[in-house]
Structure formats: structure tokens, C-alpha cells
Amino acid sequence: MNRLVFIFLILMPFFVGAQKIRVGVFYGKEIKSLTIRSINGNCQVHTAKGFLTDLNEGSIITLNINSAKKIHISLDGKFLGVSDSLFLHQLEFADYLSFLSPDSRFKKRKYQGDFNISQSKGALVIINEILIDDYLEGVLASEAGTRLETEYYKVQAIISRTYALNNSNKHINEGFNLCDGVHCQAYLGRYEGESNAILNGIDSTKGKILLDSNNNRFPVFFSANCGGQSSETDQIWSANIAAYLSRVDTFCIHTRQANWEKYIPKKDVVSFLKEKYFVDVNSPMIAHEIINFKQDNRKTFFIHPYYGIPLRDIRKHFGLKSTYFDTEQVGDKILFKGKGFGHGVGLCQEGAMNMIKKNFSYEQVLKYYFSGTKISDYRIDTIYK
Ligand SMILES: [Zn+2]
Ligand SMILES: [Zn+2]
């Protein structure tokens, strides 16, 4: 082996751990006012003009957008100045900042890492620059809770790490890699308390990602519960990803989110179909289908493919948990009886949790949901830029 390559491989875990990711936090929340308290360690605040102040442990910096769309900055109640942007630099990786919302736009959150804060259209743009594994701690807690076993967090760490690498350009036009919502991966900052299972899950899979048989990163997706059968990608989005074929999942059908019901006034459903898809709702055949729709296997369209009504549109419009539902009439309402929660593509979190409970390993879980893939370390070209 070439000596340089050998040295690189030895140093790999260090490089991987030291990679940073830029996450747009409080994304879409239109924050105009924010207080940030240093609760662990000290932090430095800079503006475009240079150093502004230290933010020592216990101190609070308050940011407000003023009428001139500048950020008004004060420290412990004392006015410091106005600026278009500011940069908060944490002196230690383990330091935390606590973010509070004076106008109750969000619940208190704790974050590690550095922050770039600017304004756009009268709202704060808040970008958290953080080590990828510290980011994953927040993602695992937000996406899976803090009470699971280490083995499950190994699964989630590998897919969330792969997902982060695959989607690094998703918000690049907005100046960051990923947002903190389910549009990318939920990331509500650092969770309260410590979960050794989360930390162990991340540390023991450090740098590991999912590759396809050609050694390319696998396009991972996951959702809460597939309802017993996974979706194909073109049922949910417009694109078709060949690696995803619908599969039966027997591990999730008796879990918490396996079944759901929702009643919707029949007139609302009928008028939606009529106005949006010009369906002849007075036709006896169609009227019958609307209230007798069945999916023994996952379908792509409501009623019949001929009418071109994607189930994903019905789900979105009526706020349903999944597209995997049947219908029946109850009085003047339509009862939607559904299975699963989420888009249903890829790994099913509740199924995976159940597999872990049944003593399957994280490797077996990943193989079950992503057939044809392998777990591998980062390669040089996958390193986050
Ligand atoms: Zn996003
Ligand atoms: Zn499932």
C-alpha cells in the first residue's frame, strides 16, 4: 500500500469527526427576536467589523430586527450596536448555547457549534455550523427519541450520516447544507440530558455510510412506519429511484403507528376532486369508488389511474398520515382507514426498532431495508466540503 494512502486511512477517523456541516435552524419560523444564553463555556461574538464581545457563561445576548432591517444587539440588557450579520464562535466543541424565543415562536433549544446569523426579509437567518457527529446527536434524538437501544441508534446514525452527505446541496442557494425540519432531517439541537445509547451509536459507527454495489453512496430515505408495505419512490415523488422496489414489511404491522383513522366531511372530498381534478362526481360509478377505495397493495392513484389523482395529493390536502388508506362512508363523512405514518420509502423506523428488539443486528436491519447495499467507511471523495 502506498505510504501516503496508509497514513490517510489511519487518520481517516480524525478527518471524519472533524467535518463540519451548515444547518439552517429555526427554518421557516420567521424569527424576529431571539435571546441566546451561554450555558456551558464561553463564546465570542463577531460582526463584519470584527470582534464585538465575549459571551461568557451565564450571559445573554439579545437580537431584534429593527425597522431598518438591521440586527439590534444587546448584551445582558446593554445596547452594543446594530449589524447586518453576526458570528458566534464557541471556544470548545463541548460548549452549549441556549436559544430562547421572547415572543414564544419556539420552545427553548440547546445547541453546540458556531452560528452565522443574518437577516433576510425582516427575519433572522440562523445557520449552525457544527461537527457532523454532534449534528447527528441532535438528529437521532429528534428523529427517534432518546429512549432506544444503542443498536437502533447505529442504524439511524448510518442512514442519517449518509443522508446528510447525499443532500449537502439541498439548501446551498440559501447558504447552508440542510434545514432542520423533516424536509431534510429533523434537528432540534441538543436534547436535554445525556443518552449514552445515542453517543455509543454514533461513536461505534463513526464515518460509516451506506454504499450501493458500485460503491456510490446509497440514496437513503426513511419514514416512521411503512404500514406493512414500503412505497416506491415515484408513488411519493416524481422521480423514480430504481434501487427502491416496494417490499412487504412484517416487522411494523403491530407497532404504535401501524394504523390510523380520519373522518373527513364527504362534501369536502367531493368538492376537492371536482375542483382540482374535474372529476365527474355525479357519475354513480365514481361516487361509489370514492367511498369504497381499497388498497390491498399500495397504489399510486386514488379511485383509478385514469383520473390521474395521485394519492400523495390527497394525503397532502387532507393532512393524512400516509397514502396507504382505504375509504368507507360513515353518515355524511368519509372514513379514511390508513396504515403507516410518513412517505413509506426506504427504512421503516418502527419496523427497524422492532427488529432490534428481536435481536437482529444493525447490519441485518440495514440489509433488510436497503437490499444490495453495504456499510462502508467514507471514501476520500465523499468528504464534506
Ligand atoms: Zn430542508
Ligand atoms: Zn414498515
Coordinates of C-alpha atoms and ligand atoms in Angstrom, one line a residue:
M1 CA 0.0 0.0 0.0
N2 CA 1.2 3.5 -0.8
R3 CA 2.5 5.0 2.3
L4 CA 0.5 8.2 1.9
V5 CA -2.7 6.3 1.4
F6 CA -1.9 4.3 4.5
I7 CA -1.3 7.4 6.6
F8 CA -4.5 8.8 5.3
L9 CA -6.5 5.7 6.3
I10 CA -5.0 5.8 9.7
L11 CA -6.1 9.5 10.1
M12 CA -9.5 8.9 8.5
P13 CA -11.5 8.8 11.7
F14 CA -10.0 12.1 12.8
F15 CA -10.9 13.8 9.5
V16 CA -14.4 12.3 9.6
G17 CA -15.0 13.5 13.1
A18 CA -13.7 17.0 12.3
Q19 CA -16.0 17.6 9.4
K20 CA -18.5 20.4 9.7
I21 CA -21.9 20.8 8.3
R22 CA -24.0 24.0 8.0
V23 CA -27.6 23.6 9.1
G24 CA -30.3 26.3 8.7
V25 CA -32.0 26.2 12.1
F26 CA -35.4 27.5 13.0
Y27 CA -36.0 27.2 9.3
G28 CA -39.2 28.8 8.1
K29 CA -40.1 30.1 11.6
E30 CA -39.8 33.8 10.8
I31 CA -37.9 34.6 13.9
K32 CA -37.6 38.4 14.5
S33 CA -36.4 38.3 18.1
L34 CA -34.0 35.9 19.8
T35 CA -32.1 35.6 23.1
I36 CA -29.0 33.4 23.3
R37 CA -27.5 32.4 26.6
S38 CA -24.2 30.7 27.1
I39 CA -25.0 27.9 29.5
N40 CA -21.7 26.0 29.2
G41 CA -18.4 27.6 28.3
N42 CA -17.7 30.9 26.7
C43 CA -18.3 32.2 23.2
Q44 CA -17.1 35.1 21.1
V45 CA -19.3 37.4 19.1
H46 CA -18.0 39.0 15.9
T47 CA -19.7 41.3 13.3
A48 CA -18.3 42.1 9.9
K49 CA -16.3 44.9 11.6
G50 CA -14.5 42.4 13.8
F51 CA -14.7 41.3 17.4
L52 CA -17.8 42.6 19.3
T53 CA -17.9 41.0 22.7
D54 CA -17.4 37.9 24.7
L55 CA -20.5 35.9 25.7
N56 CA -19.4 34.5 29.0
E57 CA -21.2 31.6 30.7
G58 CA -24.5 32.9 32.1
S59 CA -24.6 36.0 30.0
I60 CA -27.4 36.6 27.5
I61 CA -27.2 38.3 24.1
T62 CA -30.5 39.6 22.6
L63 CA -31.1 40.1 18.9
N64 CA -34.0 42.0 17.5
I65 CA -34.6 43.1 13.9
N66 CA -35.3 46.8 13.9
S67 CA -37.4 48.8 11.5
A68 CA -34.4 49.4 9.2
K69 CA -34.0 45.6 8.9
K70 CA -30.8 45.6 10.9
I71 CA -30.0 43.3 13.8
H72 CA -30.1 45.2 17.1
I73 CA -27.7 43.6 19.5
S74 CA -27.6 43.9 23.3
L75 CA -25.7 42.0 26.0
D76 CA -27.3 41.5 29.4
G77 CA -29.7 44.3 28.6
K78 CA -26.9 46.8 27.5
F79 CA -27.1 48.0 23.9
L80 CA -24.0 47.0 21.8
G81 CA -24.9 48.1 18.3
V82 CA -26.6 47.2 15.1
S83 CA -25.3 45.0 12.4
D84 CA -26.3 43.1 9.2
S85 CA -24.9 39.9 10.5
L86 CA -23.0 38.4 13.4
F87 CA -20.9 35.3 14.0
L88 CA -20.9 33.4 17.3
H89 CA -17.8 31.3 17.8
Q90 CA -17.8 28.7 20.6
L91 CA -14.4 28.2 22.1
E92 CA -14.8 24.5 22.8
F93 CA -16.7 21.8 20.8
A94 CA -18.5 20.7 24.0
D95 CA -19.9 24.2 24.8
Y96 CA -23.6 24.9 24.6
L97 CA -25.8 27.9 23.8
S98 CA -29.4 28.0 24.8
F99 CA -31.8 29.7 22.4
L100 CA -34.9 31.3 23.7
S101 CA -37.8 33.0 22.0
P102 CA -39.0 36.2 23.7
D103 CA -42.3 36.1 21.6
S104 CA -42.8 32.3 22.1
R105 CA -42.2 31.3 18.5
F106 CA -40.4 28.1 19.6
K107 CA -39.5 26.1 22.7
K108 CA -36.1 26.6 24.3
R109 CA -33.4 24.8 22.4
K110 CA -29.7 24.0 23.2
Y111 CA -27.0 24.0 20.5
Q112 CA -23.4 23.2 20.1
G113 CA -21.2 24.6 17.3
D114 CA -20.8 28.1 15.8
F115 CA -23.5 30.3 14.4
N116 CA -23.8 32.7 11.5
I117 CA -26.8 35.0 12.0
S118 CA -28.0 37.4 9.4
Q119 CA -31.4 38.8 8.2
S120 CA -33.5 38.3 5.2
K121 CA -36.9 39.9 4.5
G122 CA -37.1 41.1 8.1
A123 CA -36.5 37.7 9.7
L124 CA -33.3 36.2 11.2
V125 CA -31.4 33.6 9.2
I126 CA -29.7 31.3 11.6
I127 CA -27.0 28.9 10.5
N128 CA -25.5 26.4 12.8
E129 CA -22.0 25.3 11.8
I130 CA -21.4 22.1 13.6
L131 CA -19.3 18.9 13.6
I132 CA -21.2 16.2 11.7
D133 CA -21.3 13.8 14.6
D134 CA -22.5 16.5 17.0
Y135 CA -25.2 17.3 14.5
L136 CA -26.1 13.6 14.3
E137 CA -26.7 13.5 18.1
G138 CA -29.4 16.1 17.7
V139 CA -30.8 14.4 14.6
L140 CA -31.0 11.0 16.3
A141 CA -32.8 12.4 19.3
S142 CA -35.2 14.4 17.1
E143 CA -35.9 11.6 14.7
A144 CA -36.0 8.7 17.0
G145 CA -36.3 10.0 20.6
T146 CA -33.8 9.3 23.4
R147 CA -35.1 6.0 24.8
L148 CA -33.9 3.4 22.4
E149 CA -31.1 0.9 22.4
T150 CA -27.6 1.6 21.1
E151 CA -28.1 -0.9 18.3
Y152 CA -31.0 1.1 16.9
Y153 CA -29.0 4.3 17.0
K154 CA -26.3 2.6 15.0
V155 CA -28.9 2.1 12.2
Q156 CA -30.1 5.7 12.4
A157 CA -26.6 7.1 12.6
I158 CA -25.5 5.4 9.4
I159 CA -28.6 6.4 7.5
S160 CA -28.7 9.9 8.8
R161 CA -25.0 10.4 8.1
T162 CA -25.4 9.0 4.6
Y163 CA -28.5 11.2 4.1
A164 CA -26.6 14.3 5.2
L165 CA -23.8 13.6 2.8
N166 CA -26.2 12.9 -0.1
N167 CA -28.1 16.1 0.4
S168 CA -25.4 18.6 1.1
N169 CA -26.6 20.8 -1.8
K170 CA -30.3 20.8 -0.8
H171 CA -30.2 24.4 0.5
I172 CA -26.9 25.5 -1.0
N173 CA -28.6 28.6 -2.6
E174 CA -29.7 29.7 0.9
G175 CA -26.1 29.5 2.2
F176 CA -26.3 26.2 4.1
N177 CA -26.4 22.4 3.5
L178 CA -29.5 21.2 5.2
C179 CA -32.5 22.6 7.1
D180 CA -33.6 21.4 10.5
G181 CA -37.1 20.3 9.5
V182 CA -38.4 17.0 8.2
H183 CA -37.8 18.4 4.7
C184 CA -34.2 17.3 5.4
Q185 CA -33.8 15.6 8.8
A186 CA -35.4 16.9 12.0
Y187 CA -32.7 18.5 14.1
L188 CA -33.9 20.4 17.2
G189 CA -30.5 21.0 18.6
R190 CA -29.0 19.2 21.5
Y191 CA -31.5 17.2 23.6
E192 CA -31.8 17.6 27.3
G193 CA -29.8 15.2 29.4
E194 CA -27.4 12.6 28.1
S195 CA -28.2 9.4 26.2
N196 CA -25.2 7.1 26.2
A197 CA -27.0 4.9 23.7
I198 CA -27.1 7.8 21.2
L199 CA -23.4 8.7 21.8
N200 CA -22.4 5.0 21.5
G201 CA -24.5 4.5 18.4
I202 CA -22.7 7.4 16.7
D203 CA -19.2 6.6 18.0
S204 CA -19.3 3.0 17.2
T205 CA -20.3 3.7 13.6
K206 CA -18.0 6.7 13.2
G207 CA -17.6 7.6 9.5
K208 CA -19.7 4.7 8.3
I209 CA -22.2 5.2 5.5
L210 CA -24.3 3.1 3.1
L211 CA -22.9 2.4 -0.4
D212 CA -24.5 0.6 -3.3
S213 CA -22.9 -2.2 -5.3
N214 CA -21.0 0.3 -7.4
N215 CA -19.5 1.9 -4.3
N216 CA -21.6 5.0 -4.7
R217 CA -23.4 6.4 -1.7
F218 CA -26.9 4.9 -1.5
P219 CA -29.8 7.3 -1.8
V220 CA -31.2 6.6 1.7
F221 CA -34.7 7.5 2.8
F222 CA -36.6 6.6 5.9
S223 CA -40.0 7.2 7.4
A224 CA -41.8 6.4 10.7
N225 CA -43.9 3.5 9.7
C226 CA -44.4 2.0 6.2
G227 CA -47.7 0.4 7.1
G228 CA -46.5 -3.1 6.2
Q229 CA -45.5 -2.3 2.6
S230 CA -42.9 0.2 1.5
S231 CA -43.7 2.8 -1.2
E232 CA -41.9 3.1 -4.4
T233 CA -40.3 6.5 -4.9
D234 CA -42.4 7.5 -7.9
Q235 CA -45.5 7.0 -5.7
I236 CA -44.3 9.7 -3.4
W237 CA -42.2 12.0 -5.5
S238 CA -42.0 12.5 -9.3
A239 CA -38.6 10.8 -9.6
N240 CA -38.1 7.0 -9.8
I241 CA -35.1 5.6 -8.0
A242 CA -34.5 2.1 -9.3
A243 CA -33.0 0.8 -6.0
Y244 CA -36.4 1.1 -4.3
L245 CA -38.8 -1.7 -5.1
S246 CA -41.9 -1.9 -2.9
R247 CA -41.4 -4.7 -0.3
V248 CA -43.6 -6.2 2.3
D249 CA -42.5 -5.4 5.9
T250 CA -43.8 -7.7 8.6
F251 CA -41.9 -6.0 11.4
C252 CA -44.0 -2.9 11.7
I253 CA -47.7 -4.0 11.4
H254 CA -48.3 -4.3 15.1
T255 CA -46.5 -1.2 16.2
R256 CA -47.7 2.1 17.6
Q257 CA -48.3 3.9 14.3
A258 CA -49.3 0.9 12.3
N259 CA -53.0 2.1 11.9
W260 CA -54.9 5.3 11.8
E261 CA -58.3 6.7 11.1
K262 CA -59.6 10.1 10.0
Y263 CA -63.1 11.3 9.3
I264 CA -63.5 14.0 6.6
P265 CA -66.8 15.5 5.5
K266 CA -67.8 13.9 2.2
K267 CA -68.6 17.2 0.7
D268 CA -65.0 18.4 1.2
V269 CA -63.6 15.3 -0.5
V270 CA -66.1 15.6 -3.4
S271 CA -65.5 19.3 -4.0
F272 CA -61.7 18.8 -3.9
L273 CA -61.9 16.1 -6.6
K274 CA -64.3 18.1 -8.7
E275 CA -62.4 21.4 -8.5
K276 CA -58.9 20.2 -8.6
Y277 CA -59.2 17.2 -11.0
F278 CA -62.5 17.9 -12.8
V279 CA -63.9 14.5 -11.7
D280 CA -67.5 13.9 -12.6
V281 CA -68.5 13.2 -9.0
N282 CA -72.2 12.7 -10.1
S283 CA -71.3 9.6 -12.0
P284 CA -72.6 6.7 -10.0
M285 CA -69.5 4.6 -10.6
I286 CA -67.2 7.3 -9.4
A287 CA -69.4 8.2 -6.5
H288 CA -69.2 4.5 -5.5
E289 CA -65.4 4.4 -5.9
I290 CA -64.8 7.5 -3.7
I291 CA -66.3 5.7 -0.7
N292 CA -65.1 2.2 -1.5
F293 CA -61.5 2.7 -2.3
K294 CA -59.3 -0.2 -1.3
Q295 CA -55.5 -0.8 -1.3
D296 CA -54.7 -4.4 -0.8
N297 CA -51.3 -3.4 -2.2
R298 CA -50.0 0.2 -2.2
K299 CA -51.4 2.1 -5.1
T300 CA -50.2 5.3 -6.7
F301 CA -53.6 6.9 -7.7
F302 CA -56.9 7.5 -6.0
I303 CA -60.1 5.9 -7.5
H304 CA -58.4 4.8 -10.7
P305 CA -55.2 5.7 -12.5
Y306 CA -57.3 7.0 -15.4
Y307 CA -58.3 10.1 -13.4
G308 CA -54.7 10.9 -12.5
I309 CA -55.3 11.8 -8.9
P310 CA -52.0 11.0 -7.0
L311 CA -52.6 9.6 -3.5
R312 CA -49.8 11.9 -2.3
D313 CA -52.1 14.9 -3.3
I314 CA -55.0 13.5 -1.2
R315 CA -52.6 12.9 1.7
K316 CA -51.2 16.4 1.5
H317 CA -54.5 18.2 1.1
F318 CA -56.3 16.4 3.9
G319 CA -53.3 16.1 6.2
L320 CA -53.4 12.3 6.3
K321 CA -50.6 10.3 7.9
S322 CA -49.9 8.2 4.8
T323 CA -51.1 7.4 1.3
Y324 CA -51.8 3.8 2.3
F325 CA -55.5 4.0 3.1
D326 CA -59.0 2.6 2.3
T327 CA -62.2 4.6 2.4
E328 CA -65.8 4.0 3.5
Q329 CA -68.8 6.2 4.2
V330 CA -70.0 6.8 7.7
G331 CA -73.0 9.2 7.8
D332 CA -72.1 12.3 5.8
K333 CA -68.4 11.7 6.3
I334 CA -65.8 9.6 4.6
L335 CA -63.7 7.5 6.9
F336 CA -60.1 7.2 5.8
K337 CA -58.7 4.0 7.4
G338 CA -54.9 4.0 6.9
K339 CA -51.8 2.2 7.6
G340 CA -48.3 3.6 8.5
F341 CA -47.0 7.1 9.1
G342 CA -44.9 9.0 6.6
H343 CA -43.9 8.5 2.9
G344 CA -43.1 4.9 3.4
V345 CA -40.0 4.9 1.2
G346 CA -36.9 3.1 2.4
L347 CA -36.2 2.2 6.1
C348 CA -39.2 1.9 8.3
Q349 CA -38.2 3.2 11.7
E350 CA -40.8 1.3 13.8
G351 CA -40.1 -1.9 11.9
A352 CA -36.3 -1.4 12.4
M353 CA -36.9 -0.8 16.2
N354 CA -38.9 -4.0 16.3
M355 CA -36.2 -5.9 14.6
I356 CA -33.6 -4.7 17.1
K357 CA -36.0 -5.8 19.9
K358 CA -36.0 -9.2 18.3
N359 CA -32.2 -9.2 18.5
F360 CA -31.3 -8.5 14.9
S361 CA -28.1 -6.6 14.5
Y362 CA -27.8 -3.1 12.9
E363 CA -26.2 -4.7 9.9
Q364 CA -29.1 -7.1 9.4
V365 CA -31.6 -4.2 9.7
L366 CA -29.8 -2.2 7.1
K367 CA -29.6 -5.1 4.8
Y368 CA -33.3 -5.9 5.2
Y369 CA -34.5 -2.4 4.3
F370 CA -31.8 -1.5 1.8
S371 CA -31.1 -4.7 -0.1
G372 CA -27.9 -4.8 -2.2
T373 CA -26.1 -2.2 -0.1
K374 CA -23.1 -2.4 2.1
I375 CA -21.8 -0.5 5.0
S376 CA -18.5 1.2 4.4
D377 CA -16.2 4.0 5.6
Y378 CA -16.2 7.3 3.9
R379 CA -14.2 7.5 0.8
I380 CA -12.0 10.4 0.0
D381 CA -14.4 12.0 -2.5
T382 CA -17.3 11.9 -0.1
I383 CA -15.8 14.2 2.5
Y384 CA -17.9 17.1 3.2
K385 CA -16.8 20.4 1.7
Ligands
ZN1 ZN -34.5 21.0 4.1
ZN2 ZN -42.7 -1.0 8.0

